[in-house]
């Protein structure tokens, strides 16, 4: 594929993430913090988000599977995931966590199980889409192109 | 004052020494970068108790402390109260969640904050606030 086409594909793909509400404007803050001294800051932050989220979701599954669910343990996990998803702009994950927390407050185990599934669904979606986004960027760079914030079209 | 290619003001007026207090490693990384990008230097504490210990050891003083509200071991409200009891004179800006209600925010302010900002933090939120607090 020609470089110009790849860049257009990247722009369209990125735009779709915002149109579908998977990402919000907070994600656009991250490239602004990238500089020569830390040229892969965005991928580092996103990788950290993936690592933390995988761990938290695993811990949440274990906590909710206990015979007696300790919501003093569950709620901080959801709070952390809400915070980190908000910080990188993973809007739908964040929104799912907000709902999850409200059911934690009510100590509604069944609803929390449903919320966990919803959070997982949104998380795997944003993870998948961001991994594709980074692959597209890598292809452009490998073809001699450059990525700039303006390529995002916002 | 440094500007970016879009002509927006991007730096604070003076190089600040900032303590970032947050239990989330992702937030710490992003907030450190924000502080560096706006011309400050930062140190981190992973919870309120660490922030208190840093000050108790006496070696550090900060122009600004960014204080997360919900943290294990010692939360933002308790930490702010403790630091003010210890006569810490730094500007303390609370970082709250949008889900926090008015009463929770007021309690946080009354603990001794100079101001509150809602997460997520961005350069556009923090630069005018820091410059305003410095001018006050």
XYZ file of N, CA and C in Angstrom:
870
model
N 0.864 -1.206 0.000
C 0.000 0.000 0.000
C 0.886 1.237 0.000
N 0.504 2.228 -0.756
C 1.284 3.456 -0.853
C 1.224 4.234 0.464
N 2.301 4.984 0.754
C 2.425 5.678 2.038
C 1.240 6.607 2.305
N 0.866 7.363 1.304
C -0.260 8.302 1.468
C -1.545 7.586 1.839
N -1.756 6.409 1.237
C -2.955 5.613 1.542
C -2.897 5.102 2.980
N -1.691 4.682 3.381
C -1.522 4.167 4.756
C -1.830 5.267 5.759
N -1.345 6.468 5.452
C -1.579 7.579 6.379
C -3.063 7.931 6.448
N -3.728 7.830 5.327
C -5.177 8.083 5.308
C -5.912 7.006 6.112
N -5.464 5.765 5.932
C -6.077 4.654 6.686
C -5.909 4.875 8.184
N -4.696 5.324 8.569
C -4.428 5.581 9.986
C -5.347 6.670 10.509
N -5.461 7.725 9.727
C -6.309 8.849 10.142
C -7.758 8.398 10.310
N -8.249 7.634 9.341
C -9.644 7.166 9.391
C -9.838 6.202 10.559
N -8.865 5.333 10.758
C -8.970 4.351 11.837
C -8.986 5.051 13.192
N -8.079 5.999 13.346
C -8.002 6.735 14.611
C -9.305 7.482 14.861
N -9.796 8.124 13.832
C -11.046 8.874 13.969
C -12.186 7.964 14.418
N -12.193 6.751 13.906
C -13.276 5.821 14.247
C -13.291 5.500 15.748
N -12.103 5.477 16.348
C -12.018 5.182 17.780
C -12.703 6.256 18.608
N -12.644 7.499 18.116
C -13.286 8.610 18.831
C -14.786 8.650 18.520
N -15.114 8.409 17.261
C -16.527 8.434 16.865
C -17.312 7.347 17.617
N -16.685 6.181 17.791
C -17.357 5.079 18.491
C -17.296 5.237 20.013
N -16.625 6.268 20.486
C -16.566 6.506 21.930
C -15.600 5.588 22.666
N -14.757 4.868 21.907
C -13.799 3.968 22.554
C -12.717 4.799 23.239
N -12.310 5.877 22.578
C -11.361 6.818 23.163
C -12.024 8.194 23.276
N -11.537 8.977 24.250
C -11.969 10.374 24.329
C -10.762 11.297 24.206
N -11.013 12.599 24.334
C -9.962 13.583 24.030
C -8.737 13.447 24.945
N -8.890 12.800 26.095
C -7.738 12.617 26.980
C -6.616 11.862 26.260
N -6.979 10.946 25.363
C -5.955 10.179 24.641
C -5.066 11.113 23.819
N -5.637 12.199 23.320
C -4.871 13.137 22.494
C -3.854 13.934 23.311
N -3.995 13.917 24.641
C -3.012 14.601 25.499
C -1.677 13.861 25.493
N -1.735 12.546 25.279
C -0.531 11.741 25.444
C 0.551 12.052 24.400
N 0.223 12.126 23.098
C 1.280 12.465 22.137
C 1.903 13.838 22.396
N 1.140 14.737 23.016
C 1.677 16.074 23.315
C 2.765 16.006 24.388
N 2.789 14.916 25.144
C 3.789 14.779 26.202
C 5.028 14.038 25.709
N 4.987 13.573 24.472
C 6.093 12.789 23.905
C 7.129 13.764 23.363
N 8.414 13.471 23.620
C 9.465 14.316 23.047
C 10.668 13.437 22.709
N 11.763 14.077 22.263
C 12.937 13.302 21.816
C 13.516 12.464 22.964
N 13.400 12.977 24.199
C 14.007 12.241 25.319
C 13.181 11.007 25.693
N 11.956 10.926 25.181
C 11.067 9.819 25.524
C 10.127 9.590 24.351
N 10.711 9.142 23.227
C 9.979 9.131 21.956
C 8.915 8.044 21.889
N 8.959 7.076 22.832
C 7.863 6.099 22.825
C 7.022 6.178 24.100
N 6.848 7.395 24.568
C 6.066 7.620 25.788
C 4.656 7.064 25.657
N 4.013 7.313 24.534
C 2.614 6.882 24.370
C 2.529 5.357 24.455
N 3.415 4.668 23.750
C 3.329 3.200 23.783
C 3.693 2.672 25.174
N 4.593 3.377 25.868
C 4.931 2.941 27.240
C 3.722 3.065 28.162
N 3.048 4.204 28.049
C 1.887 4.448 28.908
C 0.772 3.451 28.596
N 0.552 3.210 27.312
C -0.513 2.272 26.927
C -0.145 0.848 27.368
N 1.125 0.482 27.227
C 1.575 -0.846 27.698
C 1.369 -0.990 29.202
N 1.672 0.075 29.910
C 1.487 0.059 31.369
C 0.003 -0.111 31.708
N -0.831 0.574 30.960
C -2.282 0.446 31.143
C -2.717 -1.011 30.904
N -2.193 -1.622 29.849
C -2.548 -3.016 29.558
C -2.098 -3.944 30.699
N -0.868 -3.754 31.151
C -0.330 -4.621 32.221
C -1.164 -4.485 33.493
N -1.412 -3.227 33.882
C -2.182 -2.966 35.111
C -3.594 -3.530 34.994
N -4.192 -3.312 33.843
C -5.592 -3.726 33.663
C -5.718 -5.243 33.673
N -4.772 -5.919 33.029
C -4.804 -7.392 33.036
C -4.744 -7.902 34.470
N -3.867 -7.303 35.241
C -3.709 -7.723 36.636
C -4.980 -7.429 37.435
N -5.500 -6.229 37.273
C -6.690 -5.830 38.037
C -7.883 -6.708 37.684
N -8.063 -6.977 36.399
C -9.206 -7.795 35.987
C -9.086 -9.209 36.540
N -7.886 -9.715 36.586
C -7.660 -11.032 37.172
C -8.002 -11.007 38.665
N -7.520 -9.982 39.362
C -7.795 -9.855 40.802
C -9.293 -9.683 41.062
N -9.943 -8.937 40.196
C -11.390 -8.736 40.349
C -12.144 -10.043 40.167
N -11.748 -10.824 39.173
C -12.409 -12.115 38.940
C -12.275 -12.996 40.176
N -11.070 -13.035 40.730
C -10.828 -13.863 41.921
C -11.663 -13.360 43.096
N -11.689 -12.065 43.279
C -12.421 -11.477 44.417
C -13.917 -11.739 44.328
N -14.450 -11.632 43.117
C -15.894 -11.818 42.961
C -16.281 -13.299 43.003
N -15.305 -14.174 42.823
C -15.607 -15.608 42.862
C -15.586 -16.187 44.270
N -15.227 -15.358 45.239
C -15.201 -15.838 46.624
C -16.630 -16.128 47.090
N -16.730 -17.063 48.056
C -18.065 -17.403 48.586
C -18.717 -16.169 49.192
N -17.922 -15.461 49.988
C -18.403 -14.192 50.541
C -17.551 -13.084 49.927
N -18.196 -12.255 49.135
C -17.455 -11.219 48.417
C -17.117 -10.060 49.366
N -15.847 -9.718 49.403
C -15.409 -8.602 50.248
C -15.355 -7.342 49.376
N -16.379 -6.504 49.495
C -16.444 -5.317 48.641
C -15.410 -4.255 49.032
N -14.854 -4.394 50.248
C -13.753 -3.510 50.645
C -12.516 -3.767 49.787
N -12.479 -4.993 49.216
C -11.369 -5.336 48.328
C -11.744 -5.018 46.877
N -12.988 -5.290 46.514
C -13.406 -5.169 45.111
C -13.382 -3.707 44.663
N -13.949 -2.839 45.504
C -14.120 -1.440 45.089
C -12.796 -0.734 44.740
N -11.737 -0.895 45.555
C -10.475 -0.236 45.182
C -9.932 -0.683 43.814
N -10.155 -1.957 43.469
C -9.710 -2.417 42.147
C -10.442 -1.650 41.046
N -11.755 -1.554 41.226
C -12.559 -0.883 40.201
C -12.176 0.601 40.137
N -11.954 1.168 41.304
C -11.530 2.578 41.370
C -10.227 2.795 40.606
N -9.280 1.878 40.799
C -7.988 2.012 40.129
C -8.149 1.887 38.615
N -8.949 0.942 38.203
C -9.143 0.738 36.764
C -9.870 1.936 36.158
N -10.803 2.472 36.900
C -11.521 3.667 36.436
C -10.533 4.825 36.262
N -9.660 4.985 37.236
C -8.679 6.065 37.177
C -7.708 5.924 36.015
N -7.175 4.739 35.854
C -6.184 4.574 34.784
C -6.836 4.633 33.411
N -8.019 4.098 33.264
C -8.690 4.162 31.958
C -9.053 5.607 31.625
N -9.412 6.366 32.642
C -9.701 7.783 32.440
C -8.443 8.540 32.021
N -7.321 8.199 32.622
C -6.061 8.899 32.328
C -5.581 8.690 30.906
N -5.878 7.535 30.316
C -5.439 7.352 28.931
C -6.564 7.600 27.931
N -7.748 7.909 28.428
C -8.832 8.235 27.503
C -9.642 7.038 27.037
N -9.558 5.925 27.765
C -10.338 4.726 27.402
C -11.748 4.911 27.974
N -12.529 5.696 27.240
C -13.802 6.219 27.744
C -14.803 5.126 28.115
N -14.942 4.137 27.237
C -15.977 3.132 27.505
C -15.591 2.233 28.681
N -14.311 1.999 28.854
C -13.854 1.234 30.027
C -14.173 2.043 31.278
N -13.837 3.322 31.235
C -14.103 4.203 32.378
C -15.595 4.216 32.723
N -16.423 4.373 31.713
C -17.873 4.442 31.957
C -18.403 3.136 32.557
N -17.857 2.024 32.063
C -18.268 0.721 32.602
C -17.851 0.597 34.067
N -16.709 1.169 34.398
C -16.239 1.137 35.796
C -17.119 1.996 36.700
N -17.616 3.090 36.173
C -18.494 3.960 36.969
C -19.747 3.180 37.384
N -20.312 2.460 36.422
C -21.506 1.653 36.713
C -21.152 0.548 37.718
N -20.018 -0.065 37.490
C -19.532 -1.146 38.361
C -19.440 -0.656 39.804
N -18.870 0.528 39.981
C -18.694 1.060 41.350
C -20.026 1.279 42.045
N -21.016 1.684 41.275
C -22.326 1.942 41.901
C -22.910 0.632 42.437
N -22.674 -0.467 41.716
C -23.159 -1.758 42.214
C -22.300 -2.291 43.359
N -21.043 -1.917 43.381
C -20.194 -2.266 44.534
C -20.747 -1.591 45.793
N -21.134 -0.339 45.617
C -21.705 0.406 46.771
C -22.953 -0.277 47.299
N -23.724 -0.833 46.374
C -24.956 -1.531 46.770
C -24.683 -2.961 47.224
N -23.447 -3.393 47.087
C -23.037 -4.772 47.430
C -23.890 -5.800 46.678
N -24.153 -5.510 45.422
C -24.967 -6.378 44.577
C -24.031 -7.309 43.801
N -23.876 -8.517 44.280
C -22.883 -9.447 43.721
C -23.208 -9.802 42.274
N -24.485 -10.101 42.041
C -24.869 -10.536 40.692
C -24.622 -9.420 39.669
N -25.022 -8.223 40.028
C -24.815 -7.077 39.131
C -23.324 -6.829 38.921
N -22.526 -7.018 39.970
C -21.075 -6.826 39.850
C -20.469 -7.834 38.882
N -20.961 -9.049 38.913
C -20.470 -10.046 37.951
C -20.769 -9.592 36.524
N -21.976 -9.065 36.317
C -22.344 -8.583 34.974
C -21.476 -7.392 34.590
N -21.221 -6.522 35.548
C -20.379 -5.348 35.288
C -18.962 -5.764 34.925
N -18.468 -6.773 35.614
C -17.107 -7.228 35.318
C -17.029 -7.711 33.869
N -18.043 -8.438 33.448
C -18.054 -8.905 32.044
C -18.080 -7.726 31.082
N -18.857 -6.711 31.432
C -18.945 -5.528 30.573
C -17.603 -4.798 30.521
N -16.971 -4.654 31.680
C -15.667 -3.987 31.729
C -14.649 -4.766 30.893
N -14.672 -6.080 31.036
C -13.730 -6.912 30.277
C -13.963 -6.728 28.774
N -15.209 -6.731 28.399
C -15.561 -6.582 26.983
C -15.007 -5.258 26.442
N -15.251 -4.183 27.189
C -14.786 -2.863 26.735
C -13.263 -2.793 26.743
N -12.666 -3.417 27.739
C -11.202 -3.392 27.835
C -10.581 -4.138 26.649
N -11.075 -5.346 26.357
C -10.484 -6.116 25.264
C -10.707 -5.413 23.925
N -11.807 -4.696 23.833
C -12.069 -3.929 22.613
C -11.030 -2.821 22.444
N -10.823 -2.012 23.493
C -9.871 -0.908 23.366
C -8.450 -1.447 23.207
N -8.162 -2.548 23.850
C -6.818 -3.139 23.725
C -6.575 -3.567 22.283
N -7.530 -4.258 21.748
C -7.432 -4.745 20.376
C -7.281 -3.580 19.394
N -8.096 -2.572 19.579
C -8.091 -1.430 18.647
C -6.801 -0.618 18.757
N -6.293 -0.453 19.983
C -5.029 0.286 20.145
C -3.863 -0.504 19.581
N -3.878 -1.813 19.753
C -2.797 -2.631 19.183
C -2.803 -2.505 17.662
N -3.972 -2.477 17.073
C -4.070 -2.296 15.615
C -3.561 -0.918 15.215
N -3.925 0.089 16.022
C -3.481 1.465 15.750
C -1.965 1.551 15.740
N -1.328 0.946 16.736
C 0.135 0.997 16.816
C 0.772 0.243 15.653
N 0.127 -0.852 15.239
C 0.668 -1.614 14.076
C 0.621 -0.745 12.830
N -0.471 -0.036 12.632
C -0.595 0.850 11.468
C 0.499 1.914 11.503
N 0.731 2.474 12.689
C 1.779 3.492 12.834
C 3.143 2.910 12.498
N 3.396 1.693 12.992
C 4.692 1.054 12.728
C 4.892 0.818 11.236
N 3.840 0.428 10.548
C 3.928 0.192 9.097
C 4.289 1.487 8.369
N 3.699 2.587 8.822
C 3.979 3.884 8.195
C 5.434 4.267 8.426
N 5.875 4.120 9.661
C 7.273 4.470 9.985
C 8.230 3.558 9.216
N 7.904 2.272 9.123
C 8.764 1.316 8.401
C 8.837 1.654 6.911
N 7.807 2.318 6.397
C 7.783 2.705 4.981
C 8.399 4.076 4.757
N 8.973 4.634 5.835
C 9.646 5.924 5.696
C 8.775 7.119 5.995
N 7.557 6.866 6.439
C 6.659 7.972 6.755
C 6.823 8.436 8.185
N 6.147 9.538 8.515
C 6.185 10.055 9.889
C 4.772 10.160 10.423
N 4.666 10.100 11.743
C 3.365 10.255 12.384
C 3.365 11.578 13.137
N 2.306 12.354 12.944
C 2.196 13.580 13.730
C 0.799 13.648 14.321
N 0.653 14.526 15.291
C -0.649 14.668 15.936
C -1.714 15.078 14.918
N -1.304 15.819 13.886
C -2.268 16.275 12.877
C -2.820 15.106 12.074
N -2.063 13.966 12.035
C -2.548 12.790 11.313
C -3.824 12.252 11.940
N -4.038 12.621 13.221
C -5.232 12.139 13.890
C -6.471 12.861 13.389
N -6.253 13.992 12.708
C -7.365 14.678 12.072
C -8.220 15.481 13.026
N -7.698 15.746 14.226
C -8.488 16.522 15.179
C -7.790 17.849 15.471
N 7.864 33.385 27.354
C 7.094 32.183 27.654
C 7.096 31.272 26.431
N 7.398 29.969 26.609
C 7.485 29.057 25.463
C 6.092 28.759 24.925
N 5.995 28.688 23.600
C 4.712 28.340 22.990
C 4.929 27.163 22.053
N 3.844 26.425 21.798
C 3.962 25.344 20.828
C 3.621 25.878 19.435
N 3.596 24.989 18.449
C 3.393 25.432 17.066
C 2.018 26.051 16.864
N 1.089 25.753 17.773
C -0.249 26.333 17.646
C -0.343 27.654 18.397
N 0.766 28.096 18.979
C 0.774 29.402 19.642
C 0.225 29.379 21.048
N -0.041 28.195 21.590
C -0.583 28.137 22.962
C 0.540 28.237 23.973
N 0.243 28.887 25.104
C 1.236 28.996 26.169
C 1.429 27.611 26.751
N 2.680 27.173 26.859
C 2.931 25.802 27.253
C 3.783 25.643 28.502
N 4.304 26.754 29.033
C 5.180 26.643 30.189
C 4.646 27.517 31.315
N 5.028 27.143 32.554
C 4.716 27.986 33.703
C 5.816 29.037 33.855
N 5.512 30.061 34.675
C 6.386 31.246 34.724
C 7.698 30.977 35.447
N 7.706 29.962 36.297
C 8.893 29.719 37.132
C 9.081 28.208 37.230
N 10.343 27.752 37.343
C 10.590 26.322 37.450
C 10.140 25.853 38.845
N 9.143 24.981 38.886
C 8.601 24.541 40.164
C 9.126 23.162 40.534
N 9.243 22.961 41.858
C 9.566 21.624 42.369
C 8.241 21.038 42.870
N 7.866 19.901 42.294
C 6.520 19.368 42.520
C 6.588 17.969 43.128
N 5.746 17.737 44.120
C 5.567 16.383 44.657
C 4.235 15.853 44.138
N 4.285 14.692 43.492
C 3.061 14.088 42.950
C 2.701 12.909 43.839
N 1.534 12.974 44.449
C 1.118 11.933 45.386
C -0.070 11.184 44.768
N 0.171 9.945 44.367
C -0.888 9.160 43.701
C -0.524 7.688 43.791
N -1.537 6.835 44.043
C -1.265 5.405 44.172
C -1.249 4.692 42.822
N -1.687 5.364 41.768
C -1.773 4.714 40.455
C -0.484 4.970 39.660
N 0.284 3.905 39.339
C 1.558 4.116 38.625
C 1.376 4.797 37.264
N 0.246 4.541 36.627
C -0.014 5.153 35.330
C -0.204 6.658 35.482
N -0.986 7.046 36.471
C -1.184 8.473 36.729
C 0.128 9.151 37.103
N 0.942 8.473 37.908
C 2.233 9.038 38.287
C 3.083 9.311 37.049
N 3.113 8.355 36.146
C 3.925 8.503 34.923
C 3.430 9.675 34.075
N 2.129 9.748 33.915
C 1.556 10.818 33.081
C 1.750 12.172 33.753
N 1.485 12.242 35.048
C 1.604 13.531 35.742
C 3.058 14.006 35.803
N 3.984 13.061 35.952
C 5.414 13.427 35.904
C 5.745 14.055 34.567
N 5.217 13.471 33.512
C 5.488 13.973 32.169
C 4.877 15.365 31.979
N 3.688 15.536 32.508
C 3.025 16.844 32.404
C 3.874 17.897 33.108
N 4.326 17.601 34.293
C 5.133 18.562 35.060
C 6.421 18.870 34.311
N 7.046 17.856 33.756
C 8.284 18.078 32.995
C 7.987 18.932 31.756
N 6.871 18.612 31.092
C 6.531 19.326 29.856
C 6.256 20.805 30.112
N 5.765 21.126 31.310
C 5.463 22.537 31.579
C 6.627 23.237 32.280
N 7.757 22.538 32.413
C 8.957 23.195 32.918
C 9.240 22.995 34.399
N 8.561 22.047 35.026
C 8.812 21.775 36.446
C 9.676 20.529 36.620
N 10.080 20.279 37.865
C 10.758 19.016 38.184
C 9.938 18.314 39.263
N 9.877 16.995 39.225
C 8.957 16.297 40.126
C 9.598 15.152 40.892
N 8.953 14.850 42.015
C 9.253 13.682 42.817
C 7.900 13.026 43.059
N 7.900 11.697 43.290
C 6.614 11.030 43.467
C 6.500 10.352 44.828
N 5.260 10.209 45.271
C 4.953 9.414 46.463
C 3.752 8.556 46.114
N 3.810 7.273 46.475
C 2.760 6.356 46.030
C 1.517 6.362 46.920
N 1.593 7.034 48.039
C 0.408 7.207 48.883
C 0.675 8.333 49.871
N -0.351 8.657 50.638
C -0.226 9.791 51.551
C 0.824 9.580 52.623
N 0.952 8.335 53.063
C 1.923 8.046 54.126
C 3.352 8.339 53.651
N 3.655 7.966 52.407
C 4.981 8.266 51.838
C 5.200 9.769 51.768
N 4.140 10.496 51.418
C 4.252 11.956 51.319
C 4.585 12.558 52.682
N 3.956 12.020 53.718
C 4.231 12.518 55.073
C 5.668 12.190 55.469
N 6.107 10.976 55.161
C 7.478 10.563 55.517
C 8.503 11.442 54.803
N 8.253 11.755 53.538
C 9.163 12.616 52.776
C 9.326 13.958 53.493
N 8.243 14.493 54.002
C 8.315 15.778 54.687
C 8.877 15.634 56.087
N 8.597 14.516 56.737
C 9.075 14.309 58.101
C 10.596 14.225 58.113
N 11.155 13.632 57.059
C 12.614 13.503 56.975
C 13.290 14.859 56.822
N 12.500 15.837 56.483
C 12.966 17.228 56.583
C 13.798 17.743 55.435
N 14.239 16.848 54.529
C 15.156 17.305 53.495
C 14.482 18.005 52.331
N 13.163 17.826 52.208
C 12.510 18.278 50.988
C 11.512 19.391 51.238
N 11.495 20.326 50.311
C 10.376 21.257 50.321
C 9.953 21.431 48.873
N 8.678 21.577 48.686
C 8.129 21.625 47.346
C 7.347 22.917 47.138
N 7.388 23.394 45.894
C 6.548 24.541 45.568
C 5.096 24.111 45.467
N 4.906 22.877 44.956
C 3.546 22.412 44.670
C 3.428 20.926 45.010
N 2.311 20.557 45.591
C 2.014 19.141 45.826
C 0.696 18.837 45.107
N 0.756 17.847 44.213
C -0.466 17.375 43.557
C -0.945 16.170 44.353
N -2.115 16.300 44.968
C -2.566 15.300 45.936
C -3.790 14.550 45.428
N -3.620 13.284 45.132
C -4.758 12.445 44.776
C -5.634 12.276 46.005
N -6.905 12.060 45.812
C -7.812 11.994 46.957
C -7.911 10.576 47.516
N -8.185 9.616 46.674
C -8.391 8.258 47.171
C -7.110 7.457 47.030
N -6.523 7.127 48.162
C -5.286 6.342 48.162
C -5.320 5.392 49.347
N -4.626 4.248 49.240
C -4.564 3.341 50.397
C -3.627 3.908 51.460
N -3.649 3.343 52.618
C -2.796 3.698 53.766
C -3.129 5.065 54.339
N -3.065 6.090 53.534
C -3.478 7.416 54.012
C -4.021 8.164 52.812
N -5.282 8.594 52.907
C -5.896 9.234 51.728
C -5.509 10.709 51.635
N -5.989 11.362 50.595
C -5.593 12.738 50.323
C -6.047 13.728 51.376
N -7.246 13.497 51.906
C -7.773 14.419 52.924
C -6.909 14.354 54.182
N -6.673 13.151 54.653
C -5.871 12.958 55.866
C -4.440 13.459 55.663
N -3.892 13.215 54.481
C -2.510 13.632 54.203
C -2.405 15.153 54.199
N -3.369 15.792 53.562
C -3.343 17.263 53.502
C -3.414 17.851 54.911
N -4.326 17.314 55.713
C -4.458 17.801 57.112
C -3.129 17.635 57.844
N -2.534 16.466 57.680
C -1.290 16.159 58.397
C -0.179 17.099 57.956
N -0.058 17.324 56.650
C 1.005 18.204 56.147
C 0.817 19.628 56.661
N -0.411 20.084 56.720
C -0.657 21.443 57.240
C -0.351 21.505 58.746
N -0.650 20.423 59.466
C -0.277 20.369 60.902
C 1.234 20.427 61.052
N 1.940 19.863 60.079
C 3.405 19.862 60.098
C 3.964 21.192 59.577
N 3.064 22.153 59.338
C 3.439 23.506 58.877
C 4.047 23.490 57.474
N 3.626 22.548 56.674
C 4.074 22.536 55.275
C 3.369 23.668 54.542
N 4.160 24.528 53.916
C 3.591 25.735 53.301
C 3.407 25.621 51.782
N 3.719 24.447 51.223
C 3.600 24.266 49.774
C 2.171 24.523 49.318
N 2.034 24.928 48.042
C 0.701 24.922 47.428
C 0.278 23.464 47.323
N -0.919 23.148 47.768
C -1.415 21.777 47.632
C -2.670 21.828 46.758
N -2.598 21.125 45.640
C -3.747 21.063 44.725
C -4.309 19.646 44.774
N -5.562 19.541 45.156
C -6.208 18.241 45.233
C -6.633 17.774 43.851
N -6.503 16.486 43.610
C -6.912 15.923 42.316
C -8.067 14.967 42.595
N -9.242 15.357 42.142
C -10.440 14.603 42.507
C -11.052 13.920 41.296
N -11.965 13.040 41.605
C -12.710 12.358 40.553
C -13.990 13.152 40.293
N -14.463 13.085 39.045
C -15.721 13.776 38.720
C -16.892 13.196 39.505
N -16.684 11.956 39.973
C -17.775 11.305 40.713
C -17.889 11.835 42.141
N -16.852 12.545 42.597
C -16.903 13.079 43.962
C -17.999 14.135 44.060
N -18.771 14.063 45.141
C -19.827 15.063 45.278
C -19.292 16.326 45.942
N -20.158 17.327 46.020
C -19.772 18.656 46.510
C -19.257 18.580 47.950
N -19.917 17.739 48.738
C -19.535 17.606 50.148
C -18.124 17.030 50.281
N -17.814 16.035 49.444
C -16.485 15.404 49.479
C -15.422 16.414 49.048
N -15.752 17.193 48.020
C -14.786 18.196 47.552
C -14.559 19.264 48.618
N -15.631 19.651 49.276
C -15.513 20.692 50.302
C -14.641 20.189 51.461
N -14.867 18.944 51.846
C -14.068 18.357 52.937
C -12.595 18.311 52.545
N -12.333 18.037 51.298
C -10.953 17.989 50.817
C -10.351 19.404 50.857
N -11.106 20.382 50.380
C -10.624 21.775 50.410
C -10.353 22.211 51.838
N -11.274 21.860 52.740
C -11.154 22.303 54.140
C -9.985 21.641 54.864
N -9.498 20.546 54.309
C -8.321 19.890 54.891
C -7.071 20.755 54.730
N -7.128 21.738 53.797
C -5.995 22.643 53.645
C -5.503 22.815 52.213
N -6.341 22.466 51.241
C -5.924 22.639 49.848
C -5.937 24.112 49.448
N -5.127 24.433 48.439
C -5.208 25.745 47.811
C -6.227 25.730 46.667
N -6.384 24.551 46.067
C -7.325 24.422 44.953
C -7.572 22.939 44.688
N -8.612 22.686 43.875
C -8.948 21.320 43.474
C -9.058 21.249 41.958
N -8.567 20.153 41.401
C -8.757 19.932 39.967
C -9.374 18.557 39.776
N -10.218 18.431 38.746
C -10.798 17.111 38.488
C -9.898 16.334 37.531
N -9.821 15.049 37.771
C -9.086 14.168 36.850
C -9.868 14.051 35.549
N -9.220 13.724 34.435
C -7.767 13.570 34.333
C -7.062 14.915 34.169
N -5.837 14.989 34.674
C -5.086 16.236 34.574
C -4.567 16.418 33.164
N -4.541 17.661 32.725
C -3.935 18.012 31.437
C -3.106 19.278 31.639
N -2.234 19.548 30.663
C -1.430 20.774 30.732
C -2.331 22.011 30.740
N -3.385 21.964 29.931
C -4.272 23.131 29.818
C -4.979 23.449 31.124
N -5.200 22.434 31.943
C -5.859 22.665 33.235
C -4.859 23.225 34.227
N -3.656 22.680 34.189
C -2.737 22.936 35.295
C -1.934 24.224 35.127
N -1.583 24.589 33.897
C -0.746 25.782 33.703
C -1.423 27.057 34.217
N -2.644 27.350 33.784
C -3.256 28.599 34.281
C -3.443 28.574 35.798
N -3.735 27.416 36.367
C -3.943 27.334 37.806
C -2.650 27.630 38.549
N -1.549 27.011 38.115
C -0.261 27.230 38.777
C 0.128 28.701 38.676
N -0.005 29.284 37.468
C 0.361 30.698 37.301
C -0.504 31.607 38.170
N -1.778 31.250 38.282
C -2.703 32.036 39.118
C -2.302 31.919 40.590
N -1.996 30.711 41.040
C -1.626 30.518 42.446
C -0.298 31.210 42.755
N 0.618 31.215 41.786
C 1.899 31.879 42.001
C 1.749 33.382 42.064
N 0.785 33.918 41.317
C 0.578 35.360 41.311
C -0.145 35.822 42.573
N -0.834 34.914 43.210
C -1.661 35.285 44.392
C -0.805 35.668 45.609
